[in-house]
Amino acid sequence: MIIAIDGPAGAGKSTVSKKVASKLGLNFLDTGALYRALAYALDVKGIPPVPGDEMGEELSKLEVELSGGMVYVNGADVSKQIRTPHADRIVSPYSALPQLRSHLLELQRRQALFGKGIVAEGRDIGSIVFPRADVKIFLTASAEERAMRRYRERLAKGEAAIYDEILLSVRERDRIDSTRDVAPLLKPEGSHLIDSSSMSEEQVVDEIVRIATMSK
Ligand code: DC
């Protein structure tokens, strides 16, 4: 079974997808982590998010791997480095590059070959990566609510956070992710819309499990 969950930054896709996967005995794939890993590795090397031969050559030297919930680039664990506010800011321009997206496509599709199936979350899962997914969900929430969740998460981790800055960054990522030419963030055809603005995490998980169970 393949469950595709798409939606904007901060809609709660990762947490909810992990729980749905665990309830249904499926694997979990966080595709944003793959984009973050490549963006981080290119940024560290000083390669700007510009298409062309240089980008192609650099990408051919980078191998991303997923193992035990961790993300590796050329064997180095980058799981922590890809979750910083800096990584949040740089990832969208890199993920708008067609070269970078095609570099990750097969890796994402391969993950569905293991176990009983997969819950994959991202921006183009139901439209491009798994267009024939058994269940497609478009999970969203207002920009203000998503920024508030990120703000609370950062405070809970003991990190400094300014709500207005987070809201601006959420809006900017929405803009880049939805207006790019390749694989823009959109509600895939045949997907179920869930607006989690005033729903608890548990309610969202139960709703997705209900939809998945009905589709069997
Ligand atoms: O879900 P996230 O915030 O970790 O995603 C990080 C970035 O990666 C996001 O700004 C857009 C990009 N992304 C994408 O373009 N396609 C995906 N399937 C997943 C993420």
mmCIF file of N, CA and C in Angstrom, residues 65 152 169 203:
data_model
loop_
_atom_site.group_PDB
_atom_site.id
_atom_site.type_symbol
_atom_site.label_atom_id
_atom_site.label_comp_id
_atom_site.label_asym_id
_atom_site.label_seq_id
_atom_site.Cartn_x
_atom_site.Cartn_y
_atom_site.Cartn_z
ATOM 1 N N GLU A 65 21.585 8.620 1.247
ATOM 2 C CA GLU A 65 21.076 7.327 1.725
ATOM 3 C C GLU A 65 20.203 7.549 2.941
ATOM 4 N N ARG A 152 6.383 27.203 18.534
ATOM 5 C CA ARG A 152 6.293 26.440 19.783
ATOM 6 C C ARG A 152 7.328 25.313 19.812
ATOM 7 N N SER A 169 9.114 33.349 6.910
ATOM 8 C CA SER A 169 9.838 32.246 6.278
ATOM 9 C C SER A 169 8.868 31.180 5.758
ATOM 10 N N GLN A 203 -6.683 13.569 15.792
ATOM 11 C CA GLN A 203 -7.837 13.594 14.876
ATOM 12 C C GLN A 203 -7.384 13.430 13.425
#
